[in-house]
Short mmCIF file of C-alpha atoms in Angstrom, two decimals:
data_model
loop_
_atom_site.label_atom_id
_atom_site.label_comp_id
_atom_site.label_asym_id
_atom_site.label_seq_id
_atom_site.Cartn_x
_atom_site.Cartn_y
_atom_site.Cartn_z
CA UNK A 121 -9.35 17.65 13.48
CA UNK A 122 -8.34 14.63 11.43
CA UNK A 123 -8.59 14.63 7.60
CA UNK A 124 -10.45 11.82 5.94
CA UNK A 125 -8.06 9.08 4.82
CA UNK A 126 -8.88 9.26 1.18
CA UNK A 127 -8.15 13.01 1.17
CA UNK A 128 -4.82 12.38 2.92
CA UNK A 129 -3.96 9.90 0.32
CA UNK A 130 -4.90 12.17 -2.63
CA UNK A 131 -3.16 15.27 -1.18
CA UNK A 132 -0.01 13.15 -0.88
CA UNK A 133 -0.20 12.39 -4.58
CA UNK A 134 -0.84 16.07 -5.36
CA UNK A 135 2.34 16.87 -3.32
CA UNK A 136 4.35 14.34 -5.46
CA UNK A 137 3.21 16.14 -8.55
CA UNK A 138 4.08 19.59 -7.20
CA UNK A 139 7.48 18.38 -6.00
CA UNK A 140 8.37 17.25 -9.47
CA UNK A 141 7.64 20.55 -11.09
CA UNK A 142 10.54 22.68 -12.13
CA UNK A 143 11.39 25.97 -10.47
CA UNK A 144 9.93 28.04 -13.32
CA UNK A 145 6.50 26.52 -13.13
CA UNK A 146 4.72 29.01 -10.87
CA UNK A 147 1.12 27.79 -11.30
CA UNK A 148 -0.67 24.51 -11.86
CA UNK A 149 -4.32 23.95 -12.89
CA UNK A 150 -6.69 21.41 -11.19
CA UNK A 151 -7.13 20.02 -14.74
CA UNK A 152 -3.35 19.15 -15.05
CA UNK A 153 -3.38 17.50 -11.60
CA UNK A 154 -6.60 15.55 -12.36
CA UNK A 155 -5.35 14.53 -15.74
CA UNK A 156 -2.01 13.14 -14.33
CA UNK A 157 -3.98 11.08 -11.75
CA UNK A 158 -6.75 10.20 -14.08
CA UNK A 159 -9.36 11.39 -11.64
CA UNK A 160 -12.03 14.05 -11.90
CA UNK A 161 -11.07 17.68 -11.94
CA UNK A 162 -13.93 18.44 -9.49
CA UNK A 163 -12.32 16.00 -7.04
CA UNK A 164 -9.09 17.93 -7.13
CA UNK A 165 -10.84 21.23 -6.60
CA UNK A 166 -12.86 19.74 -3.72
CA UNK A 167 -9.79 18.43 -1.99
CA UNK A 168 -7.87 21.67 -2.34
CA UNK A 169 -10.97 23.52 -1.06
CA UNK A 170 -11.00 21.20 1.91
CA UNK A 171 -7.40 21.99 2.59
CA UNK A 172 -8.06 25.65 2.12
CA UNK A 173 -10.86 25.70 4.63
CA UNK A 174 -8.48 24.45 7.36
CA UNK A 175 -6.45 27.56 7.12
CA UNK A 176 -7.46 31.16 7.79
CA UNK A 177 -5.80 32.33 4.64
CA UNK A 178 -6.64 30.44 1.43
CA UNK A 179 -4.40 28.85 -1.19
CA UNK A 180 -3.13 31.59 -3.56
CA UNK A 181 -4.52 31.12 -7.09
CA UNK A 182 -4.98 33.11 -10.20
CA UNK A 183 -8.12 32.94 -12.23
CA UNK A 184 -7.56 30.69 -15.26
CA UNK A 185 -3.96 30.12 -14.32
CA UNK A 186 -4.35 27.84 -11.44
CA UNK A 187 -2.84 27.31 -7.98
CA UNK A 188 0.39 28.73 -6.77
CA UNK A 189 2.66 25.71 -6.75
CA UNK A 190 4.90 26.87 -3.91
CA UNK A 191 2.00 27.96 -1.76
CA UNK A 192 -0.08 24.77 -2.34
CA UNK A 193 2.91 22.59 -1.61
CA UNK A 194 3.56 24.34 1.64
CA UNK A 195 -0.05 24.15 2.78
CA UNK A 196 -0.11 20.39 2.12
CA UNK A 197 3.15 19.93 3.95
CA UNK A 198 1.76 21.95 6.84
CA UNK A 199 -1.64 20.27 7.05
CA UNK A 200 -0.33 16.70 6.76
CA UNK A 201 2.56 17.46 9.18
CA UNK A 202 5.55 16.56 7.00
CA UNK A 203 7.70 18.68 9.34
CA UNK A 204 6.52 16.94 12.53
CA UNK A 205 8.81 14.05 12.90
CA UNK A 206 7.12 10.80 13.82
CA UNK A 207 9.42 8.23 15.41
CA UNK A 208 8.91 4.58 14.57
CA UNK A 209 10.55 1.18 15.10
CA UNK A 210 10.78 -1.50 12.43
CA UNK A 211 10.08 -4.86 13.80
CA UNK A 212 11.46 -7.60 11.55
CA UNK A 213 14.80 -6.92 9.77
CA UNK A 214 14.20 -9.18 6.79
CA UNK A 215 13.93 -8.16 3.18
CA UNK A 216 10.91 -5.88 3.39
CA UNK A 217 11.90 -4.38 6.76
CA UNK A 218 15.39 -3.65 5.42
CA UNK A 219 13.98 -2.12 2.24
CA UNK A 220 11.73 0.14 4.29
CA UNK A 221 14.61 1.11 6.50
CA UNK A 222 16.54 2.09 3.35
CA UNK A 223 13.60 3.96 1.82
CA UNK A 224 14.83 7.49 2.31
CA UNK A 225 11.75 9.21 0.85
CA UNK A 226 10.04 8.49 4.17
CA UNK A 227 12.26 11.03 5.90
CA UNK A 228 10.90 13.88 3.68
CA UNK A 229 7.52 13.16 4.86
CA UNK A 230 8.31 13.01 8.60
CA UNK A 231 8.82 9.29 9.11
CA UNK A 232 11.90 8.69 11.26
CA UNK A 233 12.99 5.11 11.78
CA UNK A 234 14.77 5.11 15.21
CA UNK A 235 15.78 1.41 15.40
CA UNK A 236 15.00 -2.01 14.20
CA UNK A 237 14.29 -5.25 15.90
CA UNK A 238 14.74 -8.89 15.07
CA UNK A 239 15.18 -12.21 16.98
CA UNK A 240 17.81 -13.54 14.61
CA UNK A 241 21.21 -13.38 16.28
CA UNK A 242 22.92 -12.88 12.94
CA UNK A 243 20.95 -9.65 12.39
CA UNK A 244 21.17 -8.40 15.94
CA UNK A 245 23.84 -5.71 16.25
CA UNK A 246 24.02 -5.03 12.44
CA UNK A 247 23.26 -1.54 11.23
CA UNK A 248 20.93 -0.98 8.19
CA UNK A 249 20.98 2.45 6.63
CA UNK A 250 22.15 3.89 10.00
CA UNK A 251 19.53 2.03 12.02
CA UNK A 252 20.76 -0.54 14.54
CA UNK A 253 19.07 -3.87 14.79
CA UNK A 254 18.29 -4.71 18.43
CA UNK A 255 17.10 -7.97 19.97
CA UNK A 256 13.36 -7.99 20.01
CA UNK A 257 13.41 -8.49 23.81
CA UNK A 258 14.73 -4.90 24.09
CA UNK A 259 11.53 -3.37 22.56
CA UNK A 260 9.85 -2.67 26.00
CA UNK A 261 12.90 -0.95 27.30
CA UNK A 262 13.43 1.20 24.20
CA UNK A 263 9.68 2.04 23.88
CA UNK A 264 9.92 3.60 27.33
CA UNK A 265 13.25 5.31 26.86
CA UNK A 266 12.58 6.75 23.48
CA UNK A 267 8.89 7.35 23.96
CA UNK A 268 8.07 5.50 20.68
CA UNK A 269 4.44 4.38 20.22
CA UNK A 270 4.47 3.24 16.58
CA UNK A 271 5.92 0.12 14.90
CA UNK A 272 6.13 -1.08 11.32
CA UNK A 273 5.59 -4.86 11.41
CA UNK A 274 7.53 -6.80 8.78
CA UNK A 275 8.16 -10.17 10.43
CA UNK A 276 7.17 -13.43 8.68
CA UNK A 277 3.50 -14.16 8.83
CA UNK A 278 3.76 -17.06 11.37
CA UNK A 279 5.39 -14.76 13.90
CA UNK A 280 3.06 -11.82 13.29
CA UNK A 281 0.45 -12.42 15.98
CA UNK A 282 3.02 -13.36 18.66
CA UNK A 283 5.10 -10.32 17.88
CA UNK A 284 1.95 -8.16 17.96
CA UNK A 285 1.08 -9.43 21.36
CA UNK A 286 4.65 -8.66 22.54
CA UNK A 287 4.58 -5.13 21.02
CA UNK A 288 1.25 -4.43 22.66
CA UNK A 289 2.58 -5.63 25.95
CA UNK A 290 5.61 -3.41 25.51
CA UNK A 291 3.60 -0.24 25.19
CA UNK A 292 3.34 0.04 21.32
CA UNK A 293 0.01 1.71 20.51
CA UNK A 294 0.12 1.83 16.63
CA UNK A 295 1.07 -0.94 14.34
CA UNK A 296 1.64 -0.55 10.58
CA UNK A 297 1.05 -4.10 9.53
CA UNK A 298 2.88 -5.26 6.35
CA UNK A 299 2.25 -8.95 7.10
CA UNK A 300 -0.68 -11.04 5.62
CA UNK A 301 -1.87 -11.84 9.16
CA UNK A 302 -4.82 -10.03 10.56
CA UNK A 303 -3.74 -9.11 14.06
CA UNK A 304 -5.94 -9.65 17.10
CA UNK A 305 -4.91 -6.81 19.50
CA UNK A 306 -6.14 -5.11 22.61
CA UNK A 307 -8.65 -2.37 22.06
CA UNK A 308 -6.11 0.39 22.79
CA UNK A 309 -3.83 -0.70 19.98
CA UNK A 310 -4.57 0.56 16.49
CA UNK A 311 -3.60 -1.44 13.41
CA UNK A 312 -3.23 -0.12 9.90
CA UNK A 313 -3.09 -2.95 7.45
CA UNK A 314 -0.83 -2.43 4.41
CA UNK A 315 -2.55 -4.83 2.17
CA UNK A 316 -0.02 -5.40 -0.76
CA UNK A 317 -1.85 -8.47 -1.94
CA UNK A 318 -5.08 -6.56 -2.02
CA UNK A 319 -3.34 -3.71 -3.91
CA UNK A 320 -2.01 -6.21 -6.47
CA UNK A 321 -5.47 -7.85 -6.84
CA UNK A 322 -6.98 -4.36 -7.34
CA UNK A 323 -4.24 -3.64 -9.92
CA UNK A 324 -4.88 -6.77 -11.89
CA UNK A 325 -8.72 -6.41 -11.41
CA UNK A 326 -8.07 -3.12 -13.18
CA UNK A 327 -6.64 -4.94 -16.19
CA UNK A 328 -9.99 -6.33 -16.91
CA UNK A 329 -11.82 -2.96 -16.79
CA UNK A 330 -10.52 -0.51 -19.33
CA UNK A 331 -12.61 2.30 -18.06
CA UNK A 332 -11.23 2.18 -14.51
CA UNK A 333 -9.33 5.13 -13.19
CA UNK A 334 -5.70 5.43 -12.50
CA UNK A 335 -5.99 6.16 -8.91
CA UNK A 336 -9.20 4.36 -8.22
CA UNK A 337 -8.33 3.46 -4.58
CA UNK A 338 -9.94 6.84 -3.90
CA UNK B 86 -17.57 -7.95 -14.36
CA UNK B 87 -15.03 -6.26 -12.17
CA UNK B 88 -15.49 -6.04 -8.50
CA UNK B 89 -15.21 -2.59 -6.83
CA UNK B 90 -11.67 -2.04 -5.54
CA UNK B 91 -12.70 -1.59 -1.91
CA UNK B 92 -14.49 -4.96 -1.97
CA UNK B 93 -11.37 -6.56 -3.48
CA UNK B 94 -9.37 -5.04 -0.68
CA UNK B 95 -11.65 -6.24 2.04
CA UNK B 96 -12.24 -9.76 0.60
CA UNK B 97 -8.47 -10.18 0.62
CA UNK B 98 -8.37 -9.27 4.28
CA UNK B 99 -11.12 -11.79 4.98
CA UNK B 100 -9.10 -14.42 3.17
CA UNK B 101 -6.10 -13.66 5.36
CA UNK B 102 -8.29 -14.34 8.40
CA UNK B 103 -9.75 -17.56 7.00
CA UNK B 104 -6.34 -18.70 5.96
CA UNK B 105 -5.11 -18.41 9.53
CA UNK B 106 -7.91 -20.48 11.03
CA UNK B 107 -7.13 -23.97 12.33
CA UNK B 108 -8.44 -27.13 10.48
CA UNK B 109 -11.06 -27.64 13.25
CA UNK B 110 -12.75 -24.33 12.90
CA UNK B 111 -15.51 -25.11 10.50
CA UNK B 112 -17.54 -21.96 10.76
CA UNK B 113 -16.76 -18.18 11.20
CA UNK B 114 -19.31 -15.54 12.06
CA UNK B 115 -19.44 -12.11 10.28
CA UNK B 116 -19.16 -10.65 13.77
CA UNK B 117 -15.77 -12.34 14.34
CA UNK B 118 -14.35 -11.04 10.93
CA UNK B 119 -15.71 -7.55 11.60
CA UNK B 120 -14.25 -7.45 15.09
CA UNK B 121 -10.77 -8.48 13.84
CA UNK B 122 -10.79 -5.74 11.16
CA UNK B 123 -12.55 -3.26 13.44
CA UNK B 124 -15.18 -2.62 10.78
CA UNK B 125 -18.93 -2.93 10.72
CA UNK B 126 -20.59 -6.30 10.91
CA UNK B 127 -22.99 -5.15 8.19
CA UNK B 128 -20.13 -4.38 5.84
CA UNK B 129 -18.79 -7.88 6.10
CA UNK B 130 -22.22 -9.37 5.47
CA UNK B 131 -22.72 -7.00 2.52
CA UNK B 132 -19.38 -7.95 0.97
CA UNK B 133 -20.03 -11.65 1.32
CA UNK B 134 -23.59 -11.16 -0.15
CA UNK B 135 -21.82 -9.40 -3.07
CA UNK B 136 -19.52 -12.37 -3.52
CA UNK B 137 -22.46 -14.79 -3.16
CA UNK B 138 -24.42 -12.97 -5.88
CA UNK B 139 -21.61 -13.57 -8.36
CA UNK B 140 -22.05 -17.36 -8.06
CA UNK B 141 -25.11 -19.40 -8.93
CA UNK B 142 -24.77 -21.29 -5.63
CA UNK B 143 -24.36 -19.30 -2.47
CA UNK B 144 -21.85 -19.41 0.28
CA UNK B 145 -22.71 -22.21 2.65
CA UNK B 146 -23.71 -20.98 6.12
CA UNK B 147 -25.54 -22.13 9.14
CA UNK B 148 -27.93 -19.96 10.97
CA UNK B 149 -26.35 -18.50 14.11
CA UNK B 150 -23.09 -20.44 13.39
CA UNK B 151 -21.73 -18.43 10.57
CA UNK B 152 -20.09 -19.02 7.19
CA UNK B 153 -18.42 -22.33 6.21
CA UNK B 154 -14.79 -21.39 6.37
CA UNK B 155 -13.53 -23.72 3.62
CA UNK B 156 -16.29 -22.80 1.27
CA UNK B 157 -16.01 -19.08 1.85
CA UNK B 158 -12.17 -19.28 1.35
CA UNK B 159 -12.66 -21.11 -1.93
CA UNK B 160 -15.24 -18.67 -3.24
CA UNK B 161 -12.92 -15.69 -2.53
CA UNK B 162 -10.05 -17.49 -4.26
CA UNK B 163 -12.15 -18.23 -7.25
CA UNK B 164 -13.79 -14.83 -7.52
CA UNK B 165 -10.51 -12.89 -7.12
CA UNK B 166 -8.57 -15.25 -9.35
CA UNK B 167 -5.84 -16.48 -7.06
CA UNK B 168 -5.33 -19.50 -9.23
CA UNK B 169 -5.01 -17.52 -12.40
CA UNK B 170 -1.33 -16.64 -12.61
CA UNK B 171 -0.56 -13.14 -13.59
CA UNK B 172 2.95 -12.69 -14.95
CA UNK B 173 4.86 -9.50 -14.17
CA UNK B 174 8.25 -7.89 -14.43
CA UNK B 175 9.97 -5.94 -11.65
CA UNK B 176 11.69 -2.96 -13.12
CA UNK B 177 14.34 -1.74 -10.65
CA UNK B 178 16.34 -4.27 -8.74
CA UNK B 179 17.11 -2.12 -5.77
CA UNK B 180 16.17 -2.67 -2.14
CA UNK B 181 12.39 -2.45 -2.63
CA UNK B 182 12.40 -4.36 -5.99
CA UNK B 183 14.48 -7.14 -4.40
CA UNK B 184 12.28 -7.28 -1.32
CA UNK B 185 9.19 -7.66 -3.53
CA UNK B 186 10.95 -10.34 -5.65
CA UNK B 187 11.58 -12.19 -2.36
CA UNK B 188 8.06 -11.74 -1.09
CA UNK B 189 6.87 -15.23 -1.54
CA UNK B 190 3.29 -14.62 -0.35
CA UNK B 191 2.62 -12.98 -3.75
CA UNK B 192 2.74 -16.36 -5.40
CA UNK B 193 -0.10 -17.74 -3.30
CA UNK B 194 -2.24 -14.97 -4.68
CA UNK B 195 -1.39 -15.47 -8.36
CA UNK B 196 1.43 -12.91 -8.76
CA UNK B 197 4.29 -14.52 -10.66
CA UNK B 198 7.51 -12.43 -11.12
CA UNK B 199 9.00 -13.69 -14.37
CA UNK B 200 12.08 -11.46 -14.49
CA UNK B 201 13.70 -8.29 -13.16
CA UNK B 202 15.36 -5.43 -14.94
CA UNK B 203 17.93 -2.83 -13.98
CA UNK B 204 20.51 -0.64 -15.72
CA UNK B 205 23.20 -1.23 -13.18
CA UNK B 206 25.83 -3.52 -14.73
CA UNK B 207 26.60 -4.90 -11.24
CA UNK B 208 23.08 -6.12 -10.86
CA UNK B 209 22.57 -7.39 -14.41
CA UNK B 210 23.02 -11.15 -14.56
CA UNK B 211 22.43 -11.74 -10.81
CA UNK B 212 19.51 -13.87 -9.69
CA UNK B 213 17.20 -12.75 -6.94
CA UNK B 214 15.05 -15.43 -5.40
CA UNK B 215 15.17 -17.33 -8.69
CA UNK B 216 14.47 -14.31 -10.82
CA UNK B 217 17.21 -13.14 -13.27
CA UNK B 218 18.00 -9.50 -13.56
CA UNK B 219 18.19 -8.39 -17.18
CA UNK B 220 19.48 -5.20 -18.83
CA UNK B 221 16.59 -2.71 -19.01
CA UNK B 222 17.24 -2.50 -22.78
CA UNK B 223 15.88 -6.12 -23.06
CA UNK B 224 12.43 -5.24 -21.80
CA UNK B 225 10.87 -4.75 -25.25
CA UNK B 226 12.17 -8.10 -26.46
CA UNK B 227 11.00 -10.03 -23.40
CA UNK B 228 7.57 -8.30 -23.28
CA UNK B 229 7.05 -9.66 -26.84
CA UNK B 230 8.57 -13.17 -26.21
CA UNK B 231 6.80 -13.74 -22.86
CA UNK B 232 3.62 -11.86 -23.51
CA UNK B 233 3.93 -9.84 -20.26
CA UNK B 234 1.90 -6.66 -20.02
CA UNK B 235 2.44 -5.74 -16.35
CA UNK B 236 5.40 -4.20 -14.62
CA UNK B 237 6.21 -3.28 -10.92
CA UNK B 238 8.10 -0.07 -10.99
CA UNK B 239 10.70 0.30 -8.22
CA UNK B 240 13.41 2.51 -9.73
CA UNK B 241 14.62 5.65 -7.91
CA UNK B 242 12.28 8.47 -8.34
CA UNK B 243 14.45 10.54 -10.69
CA UNK B 244 14.37 7.65 -13.27
CA UNK B 245 10.66 6.83 -12.80
CA UNK B 246 9.25 8.96 -15.73
CA UNK B 247 11.96 8.01 -18.17
CA UNK B 248 11.57 4.37 -17.37
CA UNK B 249 7.77 4.54 -17.54
CA UNK B 250 8.16 6.07 -21.12
CA UNK B 251 10.45 3.30 -22.06
CA UNK B 252 8.08 0.66 -20.66
CA UNK B 253 5.06 2.19 -22.43
CA UNK B 254 7.12 2.19 -25.69
CA UNK B 255 8.00 -1.46 -25.13
CA UNK B 256 4.40 -2.65 -24.81
CA UNK B 257 3.84 -2.64 -21.03
CA UNK B 258 0.18 -1.78 -20.44
CA UNK B 259 -0.07 -1.84 -16.69
CA UNK B 260 2.33 -0.26 -14.24
CA UNK B 261 2.20 -0.85 -10.47
CA UNK B 262 4.02 2.25 -9.42
CA UNK B 263 6.00 2.03 -6.12
CA UNK B 264 7.85 5.35 -6.73
CA UNK B 265 6.84 8.72 -5.47
CA UNK B 266 6.63 10.09 -9.05
CA UNK B 267 3.30 10.53 -10.66
CA UNK B 268 3.71 9.06 -14.09
CA UNK B 269 2.54 10.78 -17.19
CA UNK B 270 1.74 7.94 -19.55
CA UNK B 271 -0.11 7.36 -22.82
CA UNK B 272 -3.86 6.83 -22.49
CA UNK B 273 -3.55 3.06 -23.11
CA UNK B 274 -1.27 2.57 -20.20
CA UNK B 275 -2.83 2.14 -16.81
CA UNK B 276 -0.97 3.14 -13.53
CA UNK B 277 -1.78 1.94 -10.06
CA UNK B 278 0.01 4.09 -7.51
CA UNK B 279 1.20 2.27 -4.37
CA UNK B 280 1.25 5.29 -2.22
CA UNK B 281 3.33 4.18 0.80
CA UNK B 282 3.85 7.76 1.94
CA UNK B 283 0.10 8.35 1.87
CA UNK B 284 -0.45 5.13 3.85
CA UNK B 285 2.01 6.25 6.44
CA UNK B 286 0.40 9.70 6.70
CA UNK B 287 -3.05 7.95 7.01
CA UNK B 288 -1.60 5.67 9.65
CA UNK B 289 -0.17 8.68 11.71
CA UNK B 290 -3.29 10.69 10.93
CA UNK B 291 -5.04 7.84 12.78
CA UNK B 292 -2.97 8.35 15.88
CA UNK B 293 -4.70 11.61 16.41
CA UNK B 294 -8.15 10.13 16.05
CA UNK B 295 -8.85 7.53 18.68
CA UNK B 296 -12.34 6.73 17.22
CA UNK B 297 -10.99 5.84 13.73
CA UNK B 298 -11.37 2.35 12.46
CA UNK B 299 -8.58 -0.20 12.07
CA UNK B 300 -9.03 -0.65 8.45
CA UNK B 301 -10.29 2.68 7.53
CA UNK B 302 -8.95 2.69 4.03
CA UNK B 303 -12.26 1.09 3.11
#
């Protein structure tokens, strides 16, 4: 069963916190997590309870001491599937595409960039952080050969819809869309819009509201 | 009064759609917007009603024809403040920082990158898309001189907390955090976590659930 998106988002943030703790910190309280994220304590407890319920054995904890760091970390990793590698293509080897190809943190969370694609002859054949850039016309062939269904779309806005059509026709089923174009795709293709502009506007919208929470996307 | 974050996010996506329409498309229906984003029609109408209520005069529309594109676009721009420039610094002139500095779409939405900072002598003094990279030690001075309160944090994870401390001490009040480190900052500093890993996990979580919506962050 899928986990609600907001819970996935928060569990990832909790994992960042756990990952930063030193070896000798064995327990962490929900209060500490909540305080770092500026969210409600009860929200943290609810999310961890949700995680707990998906396992037969619960998350180890000690009364008034908190959650066992190692155990909670492992459960989040297991539940969110950090160990199950998900292969993706990056389509668009420009600035953002290249930065994402070089973003090594992705690997720790199961994201594996297999190859990149572009239509610029100067970029085709180059290798970015170990990922070769192929001619976009090779997508269909490589989708079949490598059984890849997901693509990160980082082409310039004016090419976004055309490229999405092409990806859909090539067998790509999931598009993580970093462009500011809303894609009109066939029903069997799912799009996840990474809305950086919206994030920025929420961030600055925050500036006006002092009482707003740190992680108020959730 | 601030707008709820989810509404800000969706209004931005509606704006992307309106922005893509050709000159001769005078009206757009809520059904069309909803279908492109794979969300409920009623959600779109509710958001636009919300926008409408914040103006004395409503959004022009024609029964059974839809919203006036130009008018709706302008109202979103006005309400979300696209014309009010917000000056920011980018701290960390690595791959992601540089890609964001080159991301020209930001400008259309009011984000103005005034300068960049790094501690790498090889980067200091270089100019990325017209933005000079300064020594990080200059942040305090430039925060004062240019009255900048917001920073985009794109340093490597291991330097994130130290840099955040330094930024807070220099007078930065708002941090848009692209690192995977959860920042422990003084109460008067607000952090907005751009959780790309969480986005990716939500995106792949989606793969398992066929019935999930396109833009289900909202």
